mmCIF file of C-alpha atoms and ligand atoms in Angstrom:
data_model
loop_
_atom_site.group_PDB
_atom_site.id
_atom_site.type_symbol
_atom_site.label_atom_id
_atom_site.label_comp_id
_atom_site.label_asym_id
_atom_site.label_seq_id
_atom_site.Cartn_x
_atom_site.Cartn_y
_atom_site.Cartn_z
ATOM 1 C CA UNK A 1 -48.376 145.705 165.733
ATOM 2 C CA UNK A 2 -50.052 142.801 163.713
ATOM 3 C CA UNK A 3 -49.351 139.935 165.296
ATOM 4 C CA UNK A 4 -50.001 136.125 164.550
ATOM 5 C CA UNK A 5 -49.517 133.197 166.689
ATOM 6 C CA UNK A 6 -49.298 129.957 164.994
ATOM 7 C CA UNK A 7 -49.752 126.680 167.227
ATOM 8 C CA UNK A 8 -50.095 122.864 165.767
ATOM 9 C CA UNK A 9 -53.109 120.699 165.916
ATOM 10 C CA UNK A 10 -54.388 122.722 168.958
ATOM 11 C CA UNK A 11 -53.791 125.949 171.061
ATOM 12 C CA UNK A 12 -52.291 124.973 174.162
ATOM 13 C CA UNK A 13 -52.155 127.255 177.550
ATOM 14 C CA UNK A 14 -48.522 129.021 176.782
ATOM 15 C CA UNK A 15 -50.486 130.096 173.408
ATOM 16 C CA UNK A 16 -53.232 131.304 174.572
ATOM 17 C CA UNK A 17 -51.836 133.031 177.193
ATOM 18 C CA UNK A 18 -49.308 134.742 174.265
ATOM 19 C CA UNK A 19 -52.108 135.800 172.438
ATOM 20 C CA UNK A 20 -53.638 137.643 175.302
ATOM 21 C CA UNK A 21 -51.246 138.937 176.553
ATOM 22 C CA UNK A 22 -49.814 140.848 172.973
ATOM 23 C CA UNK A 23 -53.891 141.728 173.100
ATOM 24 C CA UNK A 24 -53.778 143.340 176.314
ATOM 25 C CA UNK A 25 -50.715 145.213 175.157
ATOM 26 C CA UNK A 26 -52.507 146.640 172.465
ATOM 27 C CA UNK A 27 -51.757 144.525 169.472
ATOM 28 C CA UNK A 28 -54.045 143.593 166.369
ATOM 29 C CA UNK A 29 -53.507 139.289 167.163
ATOM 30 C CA UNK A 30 -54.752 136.404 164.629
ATOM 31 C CA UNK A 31 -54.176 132.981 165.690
ATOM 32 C CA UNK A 32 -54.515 129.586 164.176
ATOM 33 C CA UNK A 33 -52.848 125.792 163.183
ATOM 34 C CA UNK A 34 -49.746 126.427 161.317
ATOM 35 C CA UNK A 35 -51.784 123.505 159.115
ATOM 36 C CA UNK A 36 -53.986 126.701 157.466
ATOM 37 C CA UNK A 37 -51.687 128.258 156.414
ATOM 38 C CA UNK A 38 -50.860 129.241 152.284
ATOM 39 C CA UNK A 39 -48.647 131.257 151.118
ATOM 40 C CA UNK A 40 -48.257 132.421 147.006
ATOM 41 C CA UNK A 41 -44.660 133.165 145.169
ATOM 42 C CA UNK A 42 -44.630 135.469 142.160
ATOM 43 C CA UNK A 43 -41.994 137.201 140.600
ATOM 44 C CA UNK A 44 -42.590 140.210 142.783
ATOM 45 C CA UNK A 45 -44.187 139.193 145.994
ATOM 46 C CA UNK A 46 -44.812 136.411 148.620
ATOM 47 C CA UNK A 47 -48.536 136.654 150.218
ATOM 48 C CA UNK A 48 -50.339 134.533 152.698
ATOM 49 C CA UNK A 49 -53.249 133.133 154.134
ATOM 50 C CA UNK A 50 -54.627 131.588 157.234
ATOM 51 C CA UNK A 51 -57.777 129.818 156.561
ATOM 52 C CA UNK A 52 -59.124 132.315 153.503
ATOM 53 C CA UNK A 53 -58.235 135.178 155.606
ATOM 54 C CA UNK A 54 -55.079 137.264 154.409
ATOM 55 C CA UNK A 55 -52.551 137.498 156.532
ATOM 56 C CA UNK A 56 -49.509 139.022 154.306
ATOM 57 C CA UNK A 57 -49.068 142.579 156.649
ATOM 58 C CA UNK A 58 -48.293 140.127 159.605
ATOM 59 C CA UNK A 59 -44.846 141.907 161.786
ATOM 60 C CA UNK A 60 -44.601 139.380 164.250
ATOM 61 C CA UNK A 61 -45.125 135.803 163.779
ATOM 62 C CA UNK A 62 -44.681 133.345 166.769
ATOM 63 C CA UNK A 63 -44.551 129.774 165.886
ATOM 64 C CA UNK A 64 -45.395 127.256 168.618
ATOM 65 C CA UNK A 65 -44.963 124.253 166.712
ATOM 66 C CA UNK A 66 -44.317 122.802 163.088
ATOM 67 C CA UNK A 67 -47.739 120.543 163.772
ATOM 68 C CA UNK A 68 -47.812 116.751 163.134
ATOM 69 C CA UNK A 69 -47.777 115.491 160.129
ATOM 70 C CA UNK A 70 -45.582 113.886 157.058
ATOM 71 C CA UNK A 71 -42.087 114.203 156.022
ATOM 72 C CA UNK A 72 -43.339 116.109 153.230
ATOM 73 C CA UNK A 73 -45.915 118.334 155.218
ATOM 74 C CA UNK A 74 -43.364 119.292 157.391
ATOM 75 C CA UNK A 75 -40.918 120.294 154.832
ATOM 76 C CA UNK A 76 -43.712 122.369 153.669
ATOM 77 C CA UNK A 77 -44.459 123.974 156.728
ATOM 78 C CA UNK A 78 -40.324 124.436 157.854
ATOM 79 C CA UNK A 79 -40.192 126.096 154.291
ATOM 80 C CA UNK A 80 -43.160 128.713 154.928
ATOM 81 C CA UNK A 81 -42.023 129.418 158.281
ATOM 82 C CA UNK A 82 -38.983 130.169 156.147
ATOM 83 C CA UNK A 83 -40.932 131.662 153.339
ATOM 84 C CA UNK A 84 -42.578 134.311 156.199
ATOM 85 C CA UNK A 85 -38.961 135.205 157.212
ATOM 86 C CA UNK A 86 -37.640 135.692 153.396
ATOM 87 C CA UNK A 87 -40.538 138.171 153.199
ATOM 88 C CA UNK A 88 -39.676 140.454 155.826
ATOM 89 C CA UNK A 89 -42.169 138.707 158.818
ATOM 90 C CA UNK A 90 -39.873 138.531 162.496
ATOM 91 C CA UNK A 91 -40.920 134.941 163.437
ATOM 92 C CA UNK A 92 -40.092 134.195 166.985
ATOM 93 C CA UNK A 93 -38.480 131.257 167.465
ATOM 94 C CA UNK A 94 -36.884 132.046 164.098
ATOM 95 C CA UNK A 95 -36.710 129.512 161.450
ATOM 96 C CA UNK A 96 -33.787 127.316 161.570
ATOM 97 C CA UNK A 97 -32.920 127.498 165.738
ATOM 98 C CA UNK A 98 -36.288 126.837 166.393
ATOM 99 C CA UNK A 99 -36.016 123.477 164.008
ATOM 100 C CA UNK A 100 -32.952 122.579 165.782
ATOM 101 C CA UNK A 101 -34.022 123.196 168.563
ATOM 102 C CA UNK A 102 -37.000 120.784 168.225
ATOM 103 C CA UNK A 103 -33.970 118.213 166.529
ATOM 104 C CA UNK A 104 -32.242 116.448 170.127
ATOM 105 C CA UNK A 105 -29.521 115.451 167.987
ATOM 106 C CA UNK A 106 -28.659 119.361 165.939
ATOM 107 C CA UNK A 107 -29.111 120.739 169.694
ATOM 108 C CA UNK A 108 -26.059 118.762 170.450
ATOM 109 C CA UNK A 109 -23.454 119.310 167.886
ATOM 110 C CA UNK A 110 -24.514 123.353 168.158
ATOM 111 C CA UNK A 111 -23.676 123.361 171.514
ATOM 112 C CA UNK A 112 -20.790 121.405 171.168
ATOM 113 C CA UNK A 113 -19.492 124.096 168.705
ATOM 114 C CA UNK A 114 -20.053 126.704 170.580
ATOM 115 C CA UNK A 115 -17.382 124.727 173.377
ATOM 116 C CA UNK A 116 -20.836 124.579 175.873
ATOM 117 C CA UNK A 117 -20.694 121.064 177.498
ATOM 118 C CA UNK A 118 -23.434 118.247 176.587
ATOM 119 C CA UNK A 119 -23.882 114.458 176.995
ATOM 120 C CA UNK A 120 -21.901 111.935 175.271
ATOM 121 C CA UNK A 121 -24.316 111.423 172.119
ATOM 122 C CA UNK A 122 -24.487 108.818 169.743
ATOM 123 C CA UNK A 123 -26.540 108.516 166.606
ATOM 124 C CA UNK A 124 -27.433 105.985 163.903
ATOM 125 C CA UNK A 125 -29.606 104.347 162.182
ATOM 126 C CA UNK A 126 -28.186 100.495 162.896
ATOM 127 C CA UNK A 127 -29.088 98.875 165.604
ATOM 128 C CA UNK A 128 -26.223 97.033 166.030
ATOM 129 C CA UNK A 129 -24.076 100.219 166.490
ATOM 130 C CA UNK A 130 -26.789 101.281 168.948
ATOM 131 C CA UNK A 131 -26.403 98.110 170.953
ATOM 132 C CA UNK A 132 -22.387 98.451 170.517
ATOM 133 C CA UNK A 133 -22.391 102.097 171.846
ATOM 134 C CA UNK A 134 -24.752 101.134 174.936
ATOM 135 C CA UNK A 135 -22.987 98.300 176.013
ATOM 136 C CA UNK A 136 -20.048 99.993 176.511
ATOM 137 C CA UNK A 137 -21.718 103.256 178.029
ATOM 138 C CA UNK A 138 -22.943 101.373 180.729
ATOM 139 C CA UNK A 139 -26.651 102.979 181.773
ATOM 140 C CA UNK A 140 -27.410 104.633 178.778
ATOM 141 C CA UNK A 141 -30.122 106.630 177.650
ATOM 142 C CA UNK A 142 -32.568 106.829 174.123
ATOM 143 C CA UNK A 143 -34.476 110.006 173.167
ATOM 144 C CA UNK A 144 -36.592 110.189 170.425
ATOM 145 C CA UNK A 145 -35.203 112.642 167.984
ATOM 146 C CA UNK A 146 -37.869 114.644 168.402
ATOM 147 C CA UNK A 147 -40.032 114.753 171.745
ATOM 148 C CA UNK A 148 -40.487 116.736 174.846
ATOM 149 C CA UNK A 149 -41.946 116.638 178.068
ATOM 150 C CA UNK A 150 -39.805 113.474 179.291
ATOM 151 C CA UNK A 151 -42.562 111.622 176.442
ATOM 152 C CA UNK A 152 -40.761 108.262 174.960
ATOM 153 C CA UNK A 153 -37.296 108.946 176.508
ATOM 154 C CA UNK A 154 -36.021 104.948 177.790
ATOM 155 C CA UNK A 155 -32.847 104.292 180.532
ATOM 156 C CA UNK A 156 -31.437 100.807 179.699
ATOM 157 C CA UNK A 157 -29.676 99.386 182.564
ATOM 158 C CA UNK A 158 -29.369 96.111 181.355
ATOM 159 C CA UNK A 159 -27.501 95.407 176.938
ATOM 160 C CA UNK A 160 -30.533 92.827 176.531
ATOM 161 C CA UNK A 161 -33.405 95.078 177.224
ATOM 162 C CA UNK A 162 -31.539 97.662 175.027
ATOM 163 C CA UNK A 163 -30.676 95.298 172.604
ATOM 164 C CA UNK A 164 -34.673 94.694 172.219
ATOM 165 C CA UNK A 165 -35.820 98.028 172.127
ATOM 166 C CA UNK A 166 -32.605 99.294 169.649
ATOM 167 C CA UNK A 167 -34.644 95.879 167.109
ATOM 168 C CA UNK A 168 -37.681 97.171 167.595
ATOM 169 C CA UNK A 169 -37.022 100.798 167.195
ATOM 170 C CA UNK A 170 -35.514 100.843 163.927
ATOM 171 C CA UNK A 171 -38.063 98.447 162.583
ATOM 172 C CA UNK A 172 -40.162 101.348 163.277
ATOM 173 C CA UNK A 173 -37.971 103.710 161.310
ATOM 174 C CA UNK A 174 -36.737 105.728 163.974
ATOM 175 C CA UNK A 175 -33.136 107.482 164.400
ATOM 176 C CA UNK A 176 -31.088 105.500 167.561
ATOM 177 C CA UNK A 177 -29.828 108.421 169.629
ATOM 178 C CA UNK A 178 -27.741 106.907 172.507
ATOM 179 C CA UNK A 179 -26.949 108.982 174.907
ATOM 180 C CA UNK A 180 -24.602 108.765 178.409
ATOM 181 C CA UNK A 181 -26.366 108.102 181.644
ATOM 182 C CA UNK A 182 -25.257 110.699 183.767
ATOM 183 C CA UNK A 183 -25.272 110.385 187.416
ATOM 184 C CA UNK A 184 -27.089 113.048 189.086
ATOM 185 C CA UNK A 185 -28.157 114.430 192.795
ATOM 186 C CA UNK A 186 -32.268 113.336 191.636
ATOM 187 C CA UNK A 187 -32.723 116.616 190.208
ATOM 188 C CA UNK A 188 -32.028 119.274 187.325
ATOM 189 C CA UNK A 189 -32.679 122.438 186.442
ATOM 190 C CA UNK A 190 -34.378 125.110 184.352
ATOM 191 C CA UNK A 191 -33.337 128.209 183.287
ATOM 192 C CA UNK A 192 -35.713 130.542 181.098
ATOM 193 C CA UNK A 193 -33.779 132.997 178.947
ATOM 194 C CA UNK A 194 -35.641 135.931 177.383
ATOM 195 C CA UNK A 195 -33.491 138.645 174.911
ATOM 196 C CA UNK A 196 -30.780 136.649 176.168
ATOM 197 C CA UNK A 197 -31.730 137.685 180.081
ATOM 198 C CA UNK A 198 -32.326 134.770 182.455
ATOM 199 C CA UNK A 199 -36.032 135.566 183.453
ATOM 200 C CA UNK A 200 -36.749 132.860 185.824
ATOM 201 C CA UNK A 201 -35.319 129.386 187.066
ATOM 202 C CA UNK A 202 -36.536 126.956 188.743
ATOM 203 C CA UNK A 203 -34.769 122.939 190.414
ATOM 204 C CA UNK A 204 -36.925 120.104 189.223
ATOM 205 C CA UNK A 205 -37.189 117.233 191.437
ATOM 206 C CA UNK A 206 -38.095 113.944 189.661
ATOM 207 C CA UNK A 207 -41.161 111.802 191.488
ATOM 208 C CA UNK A 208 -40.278 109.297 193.562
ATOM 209 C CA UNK A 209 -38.315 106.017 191.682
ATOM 210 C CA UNK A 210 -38.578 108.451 188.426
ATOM 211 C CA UNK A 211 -35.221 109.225 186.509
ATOM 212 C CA UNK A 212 -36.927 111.885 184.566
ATOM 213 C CA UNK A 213 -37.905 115.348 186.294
ATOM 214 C CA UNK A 214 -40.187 116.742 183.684
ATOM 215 C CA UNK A 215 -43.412 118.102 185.235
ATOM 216 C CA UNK A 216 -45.537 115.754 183.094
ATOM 217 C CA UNK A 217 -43.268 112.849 184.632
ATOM 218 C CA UNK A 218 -44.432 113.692 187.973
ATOM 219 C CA UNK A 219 -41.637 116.154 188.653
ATOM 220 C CA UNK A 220 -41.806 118.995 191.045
ATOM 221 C CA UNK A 221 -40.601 122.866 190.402
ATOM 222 C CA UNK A 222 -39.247 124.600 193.102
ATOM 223 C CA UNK A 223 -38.027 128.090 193.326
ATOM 224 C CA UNK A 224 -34.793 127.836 194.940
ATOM 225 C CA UNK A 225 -31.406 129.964 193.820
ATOM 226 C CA UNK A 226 -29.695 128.664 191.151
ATOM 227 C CA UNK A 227 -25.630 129.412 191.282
ATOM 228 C CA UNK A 228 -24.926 132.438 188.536
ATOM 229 C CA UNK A 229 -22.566 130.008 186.338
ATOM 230 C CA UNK A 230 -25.211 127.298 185.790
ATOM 231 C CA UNK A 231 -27.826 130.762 184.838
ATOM 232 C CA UNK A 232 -24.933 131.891 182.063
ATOM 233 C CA UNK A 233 -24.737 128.374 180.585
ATOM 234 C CA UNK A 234 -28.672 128.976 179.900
ATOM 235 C CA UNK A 235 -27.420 131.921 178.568
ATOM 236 C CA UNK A 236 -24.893 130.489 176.151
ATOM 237 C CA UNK A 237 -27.286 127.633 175.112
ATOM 238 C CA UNK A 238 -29.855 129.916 173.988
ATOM 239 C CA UNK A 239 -27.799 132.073 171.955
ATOM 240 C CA UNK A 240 -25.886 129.547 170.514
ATOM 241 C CA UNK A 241 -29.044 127.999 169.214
ATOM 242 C CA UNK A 242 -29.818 131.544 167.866
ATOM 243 C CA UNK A 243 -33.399 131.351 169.931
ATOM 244 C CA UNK A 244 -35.236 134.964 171.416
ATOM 245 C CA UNK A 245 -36.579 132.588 174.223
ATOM 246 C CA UNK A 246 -35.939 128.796 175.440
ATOM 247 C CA UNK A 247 -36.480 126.790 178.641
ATOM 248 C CA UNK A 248 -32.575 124.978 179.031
ATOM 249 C CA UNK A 249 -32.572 122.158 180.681
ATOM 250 C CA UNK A 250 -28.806 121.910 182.807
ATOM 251 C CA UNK A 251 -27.781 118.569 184.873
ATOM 252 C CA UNK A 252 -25.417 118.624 187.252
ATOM 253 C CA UNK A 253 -23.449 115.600 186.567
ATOM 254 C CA UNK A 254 -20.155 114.408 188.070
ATOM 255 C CA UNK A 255 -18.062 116.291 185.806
ATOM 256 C CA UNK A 256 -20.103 119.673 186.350
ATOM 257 C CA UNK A 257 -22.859 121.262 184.969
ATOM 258 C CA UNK A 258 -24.090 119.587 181.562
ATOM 259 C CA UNK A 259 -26.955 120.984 178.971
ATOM 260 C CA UNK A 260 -29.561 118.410 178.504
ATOM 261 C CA UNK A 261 -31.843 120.624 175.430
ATOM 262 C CA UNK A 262 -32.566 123.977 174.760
ATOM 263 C CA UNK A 263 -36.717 123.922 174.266
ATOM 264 C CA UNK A 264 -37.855 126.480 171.603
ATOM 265 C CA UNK A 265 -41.428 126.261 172.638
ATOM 266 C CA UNK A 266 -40.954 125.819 176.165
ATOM 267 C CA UNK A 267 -44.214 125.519 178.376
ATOM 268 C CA UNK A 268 -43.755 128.115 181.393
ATOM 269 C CA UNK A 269 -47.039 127.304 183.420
ATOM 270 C CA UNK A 270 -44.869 124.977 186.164
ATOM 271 C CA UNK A 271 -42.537 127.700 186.047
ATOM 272 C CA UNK A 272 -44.694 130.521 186.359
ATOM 273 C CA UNK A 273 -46.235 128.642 189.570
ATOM 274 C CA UNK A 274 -43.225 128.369 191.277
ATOM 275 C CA UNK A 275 -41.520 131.515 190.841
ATOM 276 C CA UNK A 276 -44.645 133.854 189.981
ATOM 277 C CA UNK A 277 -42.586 135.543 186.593
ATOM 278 C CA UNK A 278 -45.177 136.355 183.891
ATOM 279 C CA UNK A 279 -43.173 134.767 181.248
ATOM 280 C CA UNK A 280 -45.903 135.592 178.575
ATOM 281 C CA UNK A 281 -45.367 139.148 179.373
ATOM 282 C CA UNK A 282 -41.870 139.160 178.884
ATOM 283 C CA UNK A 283 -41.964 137.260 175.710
ATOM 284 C CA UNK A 284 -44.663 139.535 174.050
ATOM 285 C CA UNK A 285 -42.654 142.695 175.160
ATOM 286 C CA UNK A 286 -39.067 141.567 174.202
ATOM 287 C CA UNK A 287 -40.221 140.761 170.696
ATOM 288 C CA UNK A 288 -42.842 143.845 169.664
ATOM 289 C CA UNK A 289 -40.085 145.923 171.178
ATOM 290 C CA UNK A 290 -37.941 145.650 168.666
ATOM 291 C CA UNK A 291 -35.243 142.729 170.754
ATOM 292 C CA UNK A 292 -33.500 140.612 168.435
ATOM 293 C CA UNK A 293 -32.474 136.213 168.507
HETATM 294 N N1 ADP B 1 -28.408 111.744 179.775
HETATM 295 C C1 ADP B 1 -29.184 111.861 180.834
HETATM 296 N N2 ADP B 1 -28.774 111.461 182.059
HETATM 297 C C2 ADP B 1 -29.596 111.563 183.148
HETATM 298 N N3 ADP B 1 -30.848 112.057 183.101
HETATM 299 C C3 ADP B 1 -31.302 112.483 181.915
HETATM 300 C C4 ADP B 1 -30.513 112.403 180.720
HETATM 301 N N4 ADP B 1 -31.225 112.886 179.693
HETATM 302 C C5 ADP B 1 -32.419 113.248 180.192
HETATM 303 N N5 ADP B 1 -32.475 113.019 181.533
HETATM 304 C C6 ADP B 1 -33.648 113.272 182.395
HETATM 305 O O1 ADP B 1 -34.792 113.216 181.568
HETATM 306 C C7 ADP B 1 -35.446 114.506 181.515
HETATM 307 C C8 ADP B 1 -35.958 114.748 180.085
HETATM 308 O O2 ADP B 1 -34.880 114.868 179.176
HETATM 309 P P1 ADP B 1 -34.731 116.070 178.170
HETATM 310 O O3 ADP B 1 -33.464 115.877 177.417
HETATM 311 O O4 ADP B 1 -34.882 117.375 178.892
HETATM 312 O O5 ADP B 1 -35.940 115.829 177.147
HETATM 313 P P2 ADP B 1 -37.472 116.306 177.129
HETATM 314 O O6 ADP B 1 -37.581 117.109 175.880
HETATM 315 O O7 ADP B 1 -38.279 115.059 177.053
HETATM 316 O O8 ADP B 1 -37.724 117.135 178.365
HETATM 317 C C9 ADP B 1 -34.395 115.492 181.983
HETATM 318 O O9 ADP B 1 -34.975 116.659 182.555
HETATM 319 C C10 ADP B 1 -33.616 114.665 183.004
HETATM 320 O O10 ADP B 1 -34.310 114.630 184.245
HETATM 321 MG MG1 MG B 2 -36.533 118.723 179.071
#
């Protein structure tokens, strides 16, 4: 199959390790920054371009990431990602799951929907409702509205040290999402679903005095079993986002089991470490076999 893998500003290791894998498995691959990329409209056809080259024929499209860049740039690029699907193109993540996927606060309420259980989650754009809500939630919790890798995420213990960073947050233009601290045993967990099959899943231990357990944080992967009803809520996440593969991130809180975010572009090296499951493989295979979101 013709296959294209689009990644951001750079290619990272998942990427690369995509791409050679669909070439080892005998497919035609092009790769490149999803900033590259044209596309045309007529009045009969949609074509498209990475760099000069043409890349119209393209069957499978996987999109790593929408790239950094403006409000307007990434309309742009959301649209052609779009545009590639309108024309026929299977992009994997597709479209629209993939953005809110990406989007901490559209995980939430699609989850929520779908009756799976998530954090308390507030959002605004005032600071004083920020400060209101976390006040009264005790420990509570910002996340950027877009982020990953535990990057930017604060816990506010104390109203006055949330209070600041609520004043100095919006000044900077950025959403408030305030979420619910919840208590938890110093680790969580990650399930990787694939065609809707739980491939591999890992516990993630937080480092030492660290209240976040992503890998990049320090955190520690360890392949332990993971009880069948917390694998089937990584399940339900990922198909309720509408997403051929995520990494789910699932707490286990006082009240049970709780979804943290379903990650569209997941990175699977930590995971692949631990447990040994060629996640590339499966990806590549699910998708040019014909497996549907
Ligand atoms: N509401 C919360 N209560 C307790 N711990 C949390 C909460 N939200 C996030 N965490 C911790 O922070 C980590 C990163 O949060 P997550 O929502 O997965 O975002 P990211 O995209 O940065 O990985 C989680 O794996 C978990 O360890
Ligand atoms: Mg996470």
């Amino acid at each position: 199959m013709k296959v294209l893998l689009l990644y951001g500003k750079s290619q990272s290791n998942n990427s690369l390790e995509l791409v050679e894998t669909a070439k080892r498995l005998g497919h035609e691959v092009a790769t490149g920054s999803i900033l590259d990329v044209s596309s045309e409209v007529s009045s009969t056809k949609s074509r498209f371009w990475l760099k000069r080259n043409e890349i119209t024929d393209t069957e499978v499209c996987f999109v790593r990431s929408f790239g950094p860049g403006t409000c307007e740039q990434l309309t742009r690029r959301i649209s052609l990602i779009e545009h590639m699907e309108v024309a026929g193109i299977r992009v994997v993540n597709p479209c629209y799951p993939f953005r809110r996927a990406r989007d901490k606060y559209a995980t939430q309420y699609i989850l929520s929907r779908a009756g799976l259980p998530v954090a308390l989650t507030y959002t605004t754009e005032s600071m004083e409702n920020a400060y209101q809500r976390s006040t009264e939630m005790g420990v509570s919790v910002y996340k950027p509205i877009l982020s990953s890798m535990g990057k930017g995420s604060l816990r506010f213990d104390s109203p006055d040290i949330a209070y600041n960073a609520w004043k100095m947050l919006s000044r900077l233009g950025q959403p408030l999402i305030v979420q619910e601290y919840l208590s938890n045993p110093g680790r969580d967990i990650r399930v990787f679903v694939v065609g809707g099959q739980v491939i591999g899943s890992a516990y993630k231990y937080g480092a030492p005095g660290q209240w976040k357990t992503n890998v990049a944080q320090g955190g520690r992967m360890v392949d332990e079993p993971v009880p069948d009803d917390i694998l089937e809520l990584g399940v339900k996440a990922t198909m309720a986002i509408g997403l051929d593969y995520a990494g789910v991130d699932i707490i286990e809180s006082d009240r049970g089991p709780v979804i943290l975010e379903v990650n569209g572009s997941p990175g699977w090296q930590a995971l692949r470490e631990a447990t040994g499951v060629d996640v590339a493989n499966k990806i590549v295979k699910h998708v040019t076999s014909g497996g549907k979101a």
